[in-house]
Coordinates of C-alpha atoms in Angstrom, one line a residue:
X233 CA 111.3 86.6 14.5
X234 CA 113.3 84.4 12.2
X235 CA 112.0 83.1 8.9
X236 CA 112.9 79.9 7.2
X237 CA 111.6 79.6 3.6
X238 CA 111.4 76.3 1.7
X239 CA 111.1 76.5 -2.1
X240 CA 111.1 73.8 -4.7
X241 CA 112.6 73.5 -8.2
X242 CA 112.7 71.2 -11.1
X243 CA 109.6 69.2 -10.7
X244 CA 106.5 69.2 -8.2
X245 CA 106.0 66.6 -5.5
X246 CA 109.5 66.5 -4.3
X247 CA 108.3 66.6 -0.6
X248 CA 108.7 70.3 0.3
X249 CA 106.0 69.7 2.7
X250 CA 107.7 67.0 4.7
X251 CA 110.9 68.9 4.4
X252 CA 109.3 72.0 5.9
X253 CA 107.7 69.9 8.7
X254 CA 111.0 68.0 9.5
X255 CA 112.9 71.5 9.8
X256 CA 110.1 72.6 12.1
X257 CA 110.4 69.5 14.1
X258 CA 114.2 69.9 14.5
X259 CA 114.1 73.5 15.4
X260 CA 111.6 72.7 18.0
X261 CA 113.6 70.1 19.3
X262 CA 116.4 72.7 19.7
X263 CA 114.3 74.6 22.1
X264 CA 112.7 77.1 19.8
X265 CA 109.0 77.8 19.6
X266 CA 108.0 77.2 16.0
X267 CA 105.1 78.2 13.7
X268 CA 104.5 77.4 10.0
X269 CA 102.9 79.1 7.0
X270 CA 101.9 77.5 3.6
X271 CA 101.7 79.7 0.4
X272 CA 99.5 78.2 -2.3
X273 CA 99.7 80.4 -5.5
X274 CA 96.3 79.2 -6.8
X275 CA 93.4 81.6 -7.2
X276 CA 90.9 79.7 -4.9
X277 CA 90.4 81.5 -1.6
X278 CA 91.0 78.1 0.1
X279 CA 91.1 74.4 -0.6
X280 CA 87.5 73.8 0.3
X281 CA 86.0 73.6 -3.2
X282 CA 88.8 71.6 -4.9
X283 CA 88.6 68.0 -5.9
X284 CA 90.7 65.6 -3.7
X285 CA 91.7 63.8 -6.8
X286 CA 93.3 66.9 -8.2
X287 CA 94.8 68.4 -5.1
X288 CA 94.7 65.8 -2.4
X289 CA 92.7 65.9 0.7
X290 CA 91.2 69.1 2.2
X291 CA 92.6 69.5 5.8
X292 CA 90.4 71.2 8.3
X293 CA 91.8 73.3 11.1
X294 CA 90.3 74.1 14.6
X295 CA 89.0 77.5 13.4
X296 CA 87.3 75.8 10.5
X297 CA 89.9 76.8 7.9
X298 CA 89.8 74.4 4.9
X299 CA 93.4 74.3 3.9
X300 CA 96.1 72.5 1.9
X301 CA 97.2 69.0 3.2
X302 CA 100.7 70.2 4.1
X303 CA 99.2 72.1 7.1
X304 CA 98.4 68.6 8.3
X305 CA 101.9 67.5 8.0
X306 CA 102.9 70.7 9.9
X307 CA 100.6 69.9 12.8
X308 CA 101.5 66.3 12.9
X309 CA 105.2 66.8 12.9
X310 CA 105.4 69.8 15.1
X311 CA 102.3 69.1 17.3
X312 CA 100.9 72.6 16.9
X313 CA 97.4 73.9 16.1
X314 CA 97.4 76.3 13.0
X315 CA 94.9 78.7 11.9
X316 CA 93.4 79.5 8.5
X317 CA 95.6 82.6 8.5
X318 CA 98.6 80.2 8.3
X319 CA 97.6 79.2 4.7
X320 CA 98.0 81.9 2.3
X321 CA 96.5 81.8 -1.2
X322 CA 96.5 84.1 -4.2
X323 CA 92.7 84.3 -4.0
X324 CA 93.0 85.5 -0.4
X325 CA 95.6 88.1 -1.0
X326 CA 93.8 89.5 -4.0
X327 CA 90.4 89.5 -2.3
X328 CA 92.1 91.4 0.7
X329 CA 93.6 94.1 -1.6
X330 CA 90.4 94.5 -3.8
X331 CA 88.3 95.0 -0.6
X332 CA 90.7 97.7 0.5
X333 CA 90.6 99.3 -2.9
X334 CA 86.7 99.2 -2.9
X335 CA 86.9 101.0 0.6
X336 CA 89.1 103.6 -0.7
X337 CA 91.9 102.7 1.4
X338 CA 94.4 103.4 -1.4
X339 CA 93.3 106.8 -1.8
X340 CA 93.0 106.9 -5.5
X341 CA 96.1 105.3 -6.3
X342 CA 96.6 102.8 -9.0
X343 CA 96.6 99.5 -7.4
X344 CA 99.3 97.2 -8.8
X345 CA 100.9 93.8 -8.2
X346 CA 104.0 95.9 -7.0
X347 CA 103.9 97.4 -4.4
X348 CA 100.2 96.7 -3.3
X349 CA 100.0 92.8 -3.7
X350 CA 103.7 92.2 -2.6
X351 CA 103.1 94.5 0.3
X352 CA 100.0 92.6 1.3
X353 CA 101.8 89.4 1.1
X354 CA 104.6 90.5 3.5
X355 CA 102.0 91.9 5.9
X356 CA 100.1 88.7 5.8
X357 CA 103.3 86.7 6.6
X358 CA 104.1 88.9 9.6
X359 CA 100.7 88.8 10.9
X360 CA 100.3 85.0 10.8
X361 CA 103.7 84.4 12.0
X362 CA 102.7 86.3 15.3
X363 CA 99.8 84.0 16.0
X364 CA 100.4 81.5 18.9
X365 CA 100.1 78.0 17.7
X366 CA 101.6 75.9 20.5
X367 CA 99.3 76.7 23.4
X368 CA 101.6 79.5 24.9
X369 CA 101.1 83.1 24.7
X370 CA 103.2 85.4 22.5
X371 CA 104.7 84.8 19.1
X372 CA 106.9 81.9 18.1
X373 CA 110.7 82.2 17.7
X374 CA 110.9 80.7 14.0
X375 CA 108.4 80.7 11.3
X376 CA 108.8 78.1 8.6
X377 CA 107.3 79.1 5.3
X378 CA 106.8 76.6 2.4
X379 CA 106.4 78.2 -1.1
X380 CA 104.1 76.1 -3.0
X381 CA 104.6 75.2 -6.7
X382 CA 107.9 75.0 -8.6
X383 CA 110.3 78.1 -9.2
X384 CA 109.3 79.4 -12.6
X385 CA 105.6 79.1 -12.4
X386 CA 103.9 82.2 -13.4
X387 CA 101.5 82.2 -10.6
X388 CA 104.3 82.2 -7.9
X389 CA 105.9 85.3 -9.2
X390 CA 104.2 87.9 -6.9
X391 CA 105.2 85.6 -3.9
X392 CA 108.7 85.3 -5.0
X393 CA 109.1 89.0 -5.5
X394 CA 107.4 89.6 -2.1
X395 CA 109.8 87.2 -0.4
X396 CA 112.8 88.9 -2.1
X397 CA 111.7 92.2 -0.7
X398 CA 110.9 90.6 2.7
X399 CA 114.3 89.0 3.0
X400 CA 116.0 92.4 2.3
X401 CA 113.5 94.1 5.0
X402 CA 114.0 91.7 7.8
X403 CA 117.8 91.3 7.3
X404 CA 120.1 88.3 6.4
X405 CA 120.3 87.2 10.1
X406 CA 116.6 86.8 10.1
X407 CA 116.0 84.9 6.7
X408 CA 117.1 81.4 5.6
X409 CA 116.2 80.1 2.2
X410 CA 116.3 76.3 1.7
X411 CA 115.8 75.2 -2.0
X412 CA 114.6 71.6 -2.5
X413 CA 115.6 70.3 -5.8
X414 CA 116.0 67.0 -7.8
X415 CA 119.2 65.1 -8.5
X416 CA 118.1 62.2 -10.5
X417 CA 119.7 58.9 -10.6
X418 CA 119.9 57.1 -14.1
X419 CA 119.4 53.5 -13.3
X420 CA 121.3 52.6 -16.5
X421 CA 124.7 53.6 -15.1
X422 CA 123.8 53.6 -11.3
X423 CA 125.2 57.1 -10.8
X424 CA 123.6 60.4 -10.2
X425 CA 122.7 61.2 -14.0
X426 CA 126.3 61.1 -15.0
X427 CA 127.2 62.4 -18.5
X428 CA 130.5 61.2 -19.8
X429 CA 133.4 61.9 -17.5
X430 CA 132.4 65.4 -16.8
X431 CA 129.5 64.7 -14.5
X432 CA 127.7 67.9 -15.5
X433 CA 124.3 66.5 -16.4
X434 CA 123.8 65.1 -13.0
X435 CA 123.6 68.5 -11.4
X436 CA 122.1 70.3 -14.3
X437 CA 118.5 70.4 -13.2
X438 CA 119.3 71.9 -9.8
X439 CA 122.0 74.2 -11.4
X440 CA 119.2 75.6 -13.7
X441 CA 116.6 75.7 -11.0
X442 CA 119.0 77.7 -8.6
X443 CA 119.9 80.1 -11.5
X444 CA 116.3 80.9 -12.1
X445 CA 115.8 81.5 -8.4
X446 CA 118.7 83.9 -8.3
X447 CA 117.5 85.7 -11.3
X448 CA 114.4 86.2 -9.6
X449 CA 116.2 87.9 -6.5
X450 CA 116.4 85.0 -4.0
X451 CA 119.7 83.1 -3.3
X452 CA 119.4 79.8 -1.5
X453 CA 121.4 79.3 1.8
X454 CA 120.9 75.6 2.0
X455 CA 120.3 72.9 -0.8
X456 CA 118.1 70.0 -0.1
X457 CA 118.6 67.5 -2.9
X458 CA 116.0 64.7 -3.5
X459 CA 117.5 61.6 -4.8
X460 CA 117.1 57.8 -4.4
X461 CA 120.4 57.6 -2.5
X462 CA 122.9 59.6 -0.8
X463 CA 124.9 62.1 -2.9
X464 CA 128.5 61.5 -3.7
X465 CA 131.0 64.1 -2.4
X466 CA 132.0 65.1 -6.0
X467 CA 128.2 65.8 -6.6
X468 CA 128.0 68.0 -3.6
X469 CA 131.2 69.8 -4.5
X470 CA 129.8 70.6 -8.0
X471 CA 126.6 71.8 -6.6
X472 CA 128.3 74.0 -4.1
X473 CA 130.6 75.5 -6.9
X474 CA 127.9 76.1 -9.4
X475 CA 125.1 77.1 -7.1
X476 CA 127.2 79.4 -4.6
X477 CA 126.4 77.3 -1.5
X478 CA 128.9 76.1 0.9
X479 CA 129.4 72.4 0.6
X480 CA 128.3 71.7 4.2
X481 CA 125.1 73.3 3.4
X482 CA 124.2 70.7 0.6
X483 CA 122.1 67.9 2.2
X484 CA 120.7 64.9 0.7
X485 CA 117.0 63.7 1.2
X486 CA 117.2 60.2 -0.1
X487 CA 114.5 57.6 -0.2
X488 CA 113.8 56.2 3.4
X489 CA 111.4 53.5 4.6
X490 CA 109.2 56.0 6.2
X491 CA 109.0 59.8 6.2
X492 CA 109.7 59.9 10.0
X493 CA 113.3 59.3 9.1
X494 CA 113.6 62.7 7.3
X495 CA 114.2 64.9 10.4
X496 CA 116.9 62.3 11.5
X497 CA 118.5 62.6 8.0
X498 CA 118.6 66.3 8.5
X499 CA 120.0 66.0 11.8
X500 CA 122.7 63.4 10.7
X501 CA 123.9 65.9 8.0
X502 CA 124.0 68.7 10.4
X503 CA 121.3 70.7 8.4
X504 CA 120.1 72.2 11.9
X505 CA 123.6 73.8 12.3
X506 CA 123.5 75.3 8.9
X507 CA 120.1 76.8 9.6
X508 CA 121.3 78.1 13.0
X509 CA 124.4 79.7 11.5
X510 CA 122.4 81.5 8.8
X511 CA 119.9 82.8 11.4
X512 CA 122.6 83.5 14.0
X513 CA 121.1 81.3 16.7
X514 CA 124.1 79.0 17.3
X515 CA 124.6 80.5 20.8
X516 CA 121.1 79.9 22.2
X517 CA 120.1 76.6 20.4
X518 CA 120.2 73.3 22.4
X519 CA 121.3 70.1 21.0
X520 CA 118.2 68.6 19.0
X521 CA 116.5 66.1 21.4
X522 CA 115.1 63.6 18.9
X523 CA 115.5 60.3 20.9
X524 CA 111.8 59.5 21.1
X525 CA 111.2 60.5 17.3
X526 CA 114.2 58.3 16.4
X527 CA 112.9 55.4 18.4
X528 CA 109.5 55.6 17.0
X529 CA 110.9 55.7 13.4
X530 CA 113.1 52.7 14.1
X531 CA 110.4 50.8 15.7
X532 CA 108.1 51.4 12.8
X533 CA 110.6 49.6 10.6
X534 CA 110.9 46.7 12.9
X535 CA 107.0 45.9 13.2
X536 CA 106.2 42.7 11.4
X537 CA 102.7 41.5 12.9
X538 CA 100.2 42.8 10.2
X539 CA 96.9 44.3 10.7
X540 CA 94.9 44.7 7.5
X541 CA 92.5 47.4 7.2
X542 CA 90.2 48.0 4.2
X543 CA 89.6 51.7 3.2
X544 CA 86.4 51.7 1.2
X545 CA 86.4 55.2 -0.6
X546 CA 85.5 57.2 -3.7
X547 CA 88.9 58.9 -4.4
X548 CA 91.1 55.7 -4.0
X549 CA 93.0 56.5 -7.3
X550 CA 95.0 59.4 -5.5
X551 CA 96.0 58.1 -2.1
X552 CA 96.7 61.8 -0.9
X553 CA 92.9 62.2 -1.0
X554 CA 92.9 60.2 2.3
X555 CA 96.5 61.3 3.6
X556 CA 95.1 62.0 7.2
X557 CA 93.2 58.7 7.3
X558 CA 96.4 56.8 6.3
X559 CA 98.5 58.7 9.0
X560 CA 96.0 58.2 11.7
X561 CA 95.9 54.4 10.9
X562 CA 99.7 54.4 10.9
X563 CA 99.8 56.3 14.3
X564 CA 97.3 53.8 15.9
X565 CA 99.0 50.7 14.5
X566 CA 102.4 51.7 15.5
X567 CA 101.1 52.5 19.1
X568 CA 99.6 48.9 19.1
X569 CA 102.9 47.4 17.7
X570 CA 101.4 46.3 14.4
X571 CA 102.5 46.6 10.9
X572 CA 99.7 48.4 9.0
X573 CA 98.4 47.0 5.8
X574 CA 95.9 49.1 3.9
X575 CA 93.8 47.7 1.1
X576 CA 92.4 50.6 -0.8
X577 CA 89.0 49.6 -2.4
X578 CA 87.1 51.7 -4.9
X579 CA 83.6 51.7 -3.5
X580 CA 82.2 51.4 -7.0
X581 CA 83.8 48.2 -7.4
X582 CA 81.8 46.6 -4.8
X583 CA 78.4 47.6 -6.4
X584 CA 76.2 45.2 -8.6
X585 CA 76.9 47.4 -11.6
X586 CA 80.6 46.5 -11.3
X587 CA 79.7 42.7 -11.3
X588 CA 78.4 43.2 -14.8
X589 CA 80.7 45.8 -16.3
X590 CA 84.1 44.8 -14.7
X591 CA 83.8 41.4 -13.0
X592 CA 87.4 41.1 -12.3
X593 CA 87.5 44.3 -10.3
X594 CA 84.3 43.4 -8.6
X595 CA 85.7 39.9 -7.6
X596 CA 89.0 41.5 -6.4
X597 CA 87.3 44.3 -4.3
X598 CA 85.1 41.7 -2.5
X599 CA 88.1 39.4 -1.9
X600 CA 90.1 42.4 -0.4
X601 CA 87.1 43.3 1.8
X602 CA 86.4 39.9 3.2
X603 CA 90.0 39.4 3.9
X604 CA 90.3 42.5 6.1
X605 CA 90.8 42.6 9.8
X606 CA 88.9 45.9 10.0
X607 CA 86.9 48.3 7.5
X608 CA 86.9 52.0 7.4
X609 CA 84.5 54.2 5.2
X610 CA 85.8 57.7 5.1
X611 CA 84.0 61.0 4.3
X612 CA 83.1 62.2 0.9
X613 CA 80.5 63.9 -1.2
X614 CA 78.0 63.0 -4.0
X615 CA 76.4 59.7 -5.2
X616 CA 79.3 57.8 -6.9
X617 CA 80.1 54.8 -4.8
X618 CA 77.6 55.3 -2.0
X619 CA 75.9 51.9 -2.5
X620 CA 79.2 50.3 -2.5
X621 CA 80.1 51.9 0.8
X622 CA 76.7 50.8 2.3
X623 CA 77.5 47.3 1.2
X624 CA 80.8 47.5 3.0
X625 CA 79.0 48.8 6.2
X626 CA 76.4 46.0 5.8
X627 CA 79.0 43.3 5.5
X628 CA 81.0 44.7 8.6
X629 CA 77.8 44.7 10.6
X630 CA 76.4 41.3 9.8
X631 CA 79.8 39.6 10.0
X632 CA 81.0 41.2 13.1
X633 CA 84.1 42.9 11.5
X634 CA 85.4 46.0 13.1
X635 CA 84.0 49.0 11.4
X636 CA 84.6 52.7 11.6
X637 CA 82.6 55.3 9.5
X638 CA 83.5 58.8 9.3
X639 CA 81.3 61.6 8.4
X640 CA 79.5 60.1 5.2
X641 CA 80.8 56.9 6.3
X642 CA 78.7 57.2 9.5
X643 CA 75.7 58.5 7.6
X644 CA 75.7 55.6 5.2
X645 CA 75.9 53.2 7.9
X646 CA 72.9 54.8 9.4
X647 CA 71.0 54.5 6.1
X648 CA 72.1 50.9 5.7
X649 CA 70.7 50.1 9.1
X650 CA 67.4 51.9 8.3
X651 CA 67.2 49.9 5.1
X652 CA 68.0 46.4 6.5
X653 CA 67.0 46.4 10.2
X654 CA 64.2 49.0 10.3
X655 CA 62.7 47.6 6.9
X656 CA 62.8 50.9 5.1
X657 CA 64.2 50.1 1.7
X658 CA 63.9 53.6 0.3
X659 CA 65.6 55.1 3.3
X660 CA 68.1 57.8 2.3
X661 CA 69.9 61.1 2.6
X662 CA 68.3 64.2 1.1
X663 CA 71.8 64.7 -0.4
X664 CA 71.5 61.7 -2.5
X665 CA 67.8 61.6 -3.0
X666 CA 65.9 64.9 -2.2
X667 CA 62.4 63.2 -2.6
X668 CA 63.1 60.3 -0.3
X669 CA 60.1 59.4 2.0
X670 CA 62.3 58.2 4.8
X671 CA 65.1 60.9 5.1
X672 CA 67.6 59.4 7.6
X673 CA 70.2 62.1 6.8
X674 CA 68.9 65.8 6.2
X675 CA 70.5 69.1 5.2
X676 CA 71.5 71.2 8.3
X677 CA 69.2 74.3 8.8
X678 CA 72.0 76.7 9.0
X679 CA 73.8 75.5 5.7
X680 CA 73.6 77.4 2.4
X681 CA 72.3 75.9 -0.7
X682 CA 73.5 78.7 -3.1
X683 CA 77.2 79.0 -2.0
X684 CA 79.7 76.1 -1.5
X685 CA 82.9 77.6 -0.2
X686 CA 83.1 77.9 3.6
X687 CA 79.4 77.4 4.3
X688 CA 79.6 73.7 5.9
X689 CA 79.7 73.1 9.6
X690 CA 83.4 73.6 10.0
X691 CA 86.0 73.3 12.7
X692 CA 86.2 72.1 16.2
X693 CA 82.9 71.3 17.8
X694 CA 82.1 69.8 21.2
X695 CA 80.5 66.3 21.4
X696 CA 79.1 65.3 24.8
X697 CA 79.1 61.6 25.6
X698 CA 75.7 60.2 26.7
X699 CA 77.1 57.2 28.8
X700 CA 80.3 56.3 30.3
X701 CA 79.7 52.7 29.3
X702 CA 80.2 53.2 25.7
X703 CA 83.3 52.1 23.8
X704 CA 83.7 55.5 22.3
X705 CA 83.6 57.2 25.8
X706 CA 86.0 54.7 27.2
X707 CA 88.4 55.3 24.2
X708 CA 88.4 59.0 24.9
X709 CA 89.2 58.3 28.7
X710 CA 85.7 58.5 30.2
X711 CA 85.7 62.4 29.7
X712 CA 82.4 64.1 29.6
X713 CA 83.0 65.7 26.2
X714 CA 85.6 65.9 23.5
X715 CA 86.4 68.6 20.8
X716 CA 86.9 67.2 17.3
X717 CA 86.9 68.8 13.9
X718 CA 84.0 68.8 11.5
X719 CA 83.3 69.2 7.9
X720 CA 79.7 68.5 6.7
X721 CA 76.5 69.9 5.3
X722 CA 74.2 67.1 6.3
X723 CA 73.4 65.3 9.6
X724 CA 71.3 62.4 11.0
X725 CA 67.7 63.2 11.1
X726 CA 66.8 63.7 14.8
X727 CA 63.2 62.8 14.3
X728 CA 64.3 59.3 13.3
X729 CA 66.7 58.8 16.3
X730 CA 64.0 57.1 18.7
X731 CA 63.3 54.4 16.0
X732 CA 67.1 53.6 15.6
X733 CA 67.8 53.4 19.3
X734 CA 64.8 51.2 19.9
X735 CA 66.4 48.9 17.3
X736 CA 69.7 48.8 18.9
X737 CA 71.6 51.5 17.0
X738 CA 72.8 53.7 20.0
X739 CA 73.9 57.4 19.8
X740 CA 76.6 57.7 22.2
X741 CA 77.8 61.2 21.5
X742 CA 75.7 64.4 20.7
X743 CA 76.2 68.1 20.5
X744 CA 75.4 70.6 23.2
X745 CA 71.8 70.7 22.1
X746 CA 71.3 67.0 22.2
X747 CA 69.7 67.2 18.8
X748 CA 72.7 66.7 16.6
X749 CA 74.1 63.2 16.4
X750 CA 77.9 62.9 16.6
X751 CA 78.8 59.2 17.5
X752 CA 76.8 56.0 17.0
X753 CA 77.6 52.6 18.2
X754 CA 76.2 49.0 18.0
X755 CA 76.6 47.8 21.7
X756 CA 76.2 44.1 20.6
X757 CA 79.0 44.4 17.8
X758 CA 82.6 44.0 18.6
X759 CA 83.4 47.3 17.2
X760 CA 80.9 49.1 15.1
X761 CA 81.3 53.0 15.5
X762 CA 80.4 56.0 13.4
X763 CA 81.5 59.6 14.0
X764 CA 80.2 62.6 12.3
X765 CA 83.4 64.4 13.0
X766 CA 86.9 63.7 11.4
X767 CA 89.0 62.3 14.2
X768 CA 91.9 61.7 11.7
X769 CA 92.7 65.5 11.7
X770 CA 94.0 65.4 15.5
X771 CA 95.8 62.2 15.3
X772 CA 99.7 62.6 16.1
X773 CA 102.6 60.5 16.0
X774 CA 102.7 59.0 19.6
X775 CA 99.2 60.3 20.3
X776 CA 96.9 58.5 18.2
X777 CA 93.2 59.3 17.8
X778 CA 91.2 57.3 20.2
X779 CA 88.8 56.0 17.6
X780 CA 91.4 54.9 15.3
X781 CA 93.2 53.3 18.2
X782 CA 89.9 51.4 19.0
X783 CA 89.7 50.3 15.4
X784 CA 93.2 48.9 15.2
X785 CA 92.7 47.3 18.7
X786 CA 89.6 45.6 17.6
X787 CA 91.0 44.5 14.3
X788 CA 94.0 42.9 16.2
X789 CA 91.8 41.2 18.7
X790 CA 93.1 43.6 21.4
X791 CA 90.1 46.0 22.1
X792 CA 89.7 45.0 25.8
X793 CA 93.3 45.9 26.4
X794 CA 92.9 49.3 24.6
X795 CA 89.6 50.1 26.6
X796 CA 91.3 49.1 29.9
X797 CA 93.8 51.9 29.4
X798 CA 91.5 54.5 30.4
X799 CA 93.5 57.4 28.9
X800 CA 95.9 57.9 26.1
X801 CA 99.6 57.6 26.8
X802 CA 101.2 61.1 27.1
X803 CA 104.5 60.3 25.3
X804 CA 105.9 58.1 22.7
X805 CA 108.5 55.6 24.0
X806 CA 111.7 57.0 25.4
X807 CA 115.1 55.3 25.7
X808 CA 116.4 54.6 29.2
X809 CA 120.2 54.4 30.1
X810 CA 120.0 50.6 30.3
X811 CA 119.0 50.2 26.8
X812 CA 115.3 49.4 27.7
X813 CA 112.3 51.7 26.6
X814 CA 109.6 53.3 28.6
X815 CA 106.0 54.3 28.1
X816 CA 104.1 56.4 30.4
X817 CA 100.3 56.1 30.8
X818 CA 98.0 58.3 33.0
X819 CA 95.4 56.0 34.5
X820 CA 92.3 56.3 36.5
X821 CA 90.3 59.4 37.6
X822 CA 93.3 60.7 39.6
X823 CA 95.4 60.4 36.5
X824 CA 98.2 58.5 38.2
X825 CA 101.2 58.0 36.1
X826 CA 102.2 54.4 35.4
X827 CA 105.3 53.6 33.7
X828 CA 105.9 50.4 31.6
X829 CA 109.4 49.3 30.7
X830 CA 110.3 46.8 28.0
X831 CA 112.9 45.8 25.4
X832 CA 112.6 46.8 21.7
X833 CA 112.3 43.2 20.8
X834 CA 109.2 42.9 23.0
X835 CA 105.9 43.5 21.5
X836 CA 104.5 46.9 22.2
X837 CA 101.8 46.8 24.9
X838 CA 102.8 43.2 25.7

């Protein structure tokens, strides 16, 4: 097993996750099987109980793991399925070690950070790296490890010590350290932080970061420098000299139109060759095949026909709270050849209270909502903003605007329907009003009311379609069932389902018992769908989520075209020798391949 570790210095938020994902993609394109691990130094067992505003979205895996959002980037870029073992936290490691101590596994020894915690970290890395994540048997060839936080953080120290020991144990041919650091540009002078004629200040942050890293026992093999523009050769030379890294191993990650260009940047600067040299893999690696990825990145930049989606949420002040939602909308819009425009609307600004307290925000929010081609209400928890979300669902329903409700967004649409159509003004969820006389949404019997962490209905669950004539079934290729990821404690009250369906709200997807509602639709509406699961977690570049593809198709006036394509395309466009592009679809019950050839200047799906 080969290991590539990505660390970060100077400041947080430099894009280590995207860098690690891009490295994994390049290595995969070189013919290697790749897996990934994210190390989060916080004491939480997992990300499940953390506020999205503080830490970004909670990403959910097939096995029910609630993990850091960077694992979503790994899955999307590398097209793999990770497990909860692939997210290591301080809380998990200490819990593991303390449980062993309580069992007496240490035979009376004094349990210490070194060697017991550091040994547990190394064992966890090796164990997680061996888990197959690409659908094949046996371990991967290369494991990409992202060390969260910034070098110098006190909570990272045990992991840095463990990685130092680990690099020595596995050998230099099996361990490559890539350090992501900041090289700032001072707009005043338009150079990389120049200082007089010496130019020392422009590289000082990175020099100090590497010095700290080396002082902790790790020496970087490659420097990935974040900057607003490409590094000049003299800057690279200075970094090479003072950081003890070959000049050809200093690469620039400068600002790009979209993050899909990052793997291409790394390839252009031959970062993959530097990694392969360190890992002694040059003789067995293929030339990276990124033609399809390159085409997708360039095509995204050329899109100009807009599709405007209003996302009505609770955590809109930090867009990372809805990162997978954003990416799923992007995947679908690119597949439809549209330029995505997202209007982020705070649900509270749509409520009557905002009209009195902040009339400008109220007016602006409603203007955005009414100007949208489609409306999406994502998942969430708690009372804040729920009335605004229901108002958005009501507006979409009554004005025939395409609507997709996810998790809580589904539940609130059901409640709004009960209040307005069924004439039950006090209809509610027991999460929001435990004493409601008309509970449309109820607590699931298997849930825990005393413990919050890891007690929801989590992970991949099967949804069975009740009719092949429904839009959702057609979007999923008329399959009998689909497996999607869940994260919820409350569900639609099955006792009220007959009343809903007799009034026109059809539940087209249910679980294996037929008692848990997974998908609803309004058949007489252009596109009004709610899903209890989170389809955004399984959306991939070139393989968009079917429900998101339906929303974008409906918002663009192209839903019929989307529905006619009875199954998802299997690949992103590929280049042909004549300069044309090709997409392949698998159509009909026999899954016959159908090829569509067009020019880049043509509209996608024309």
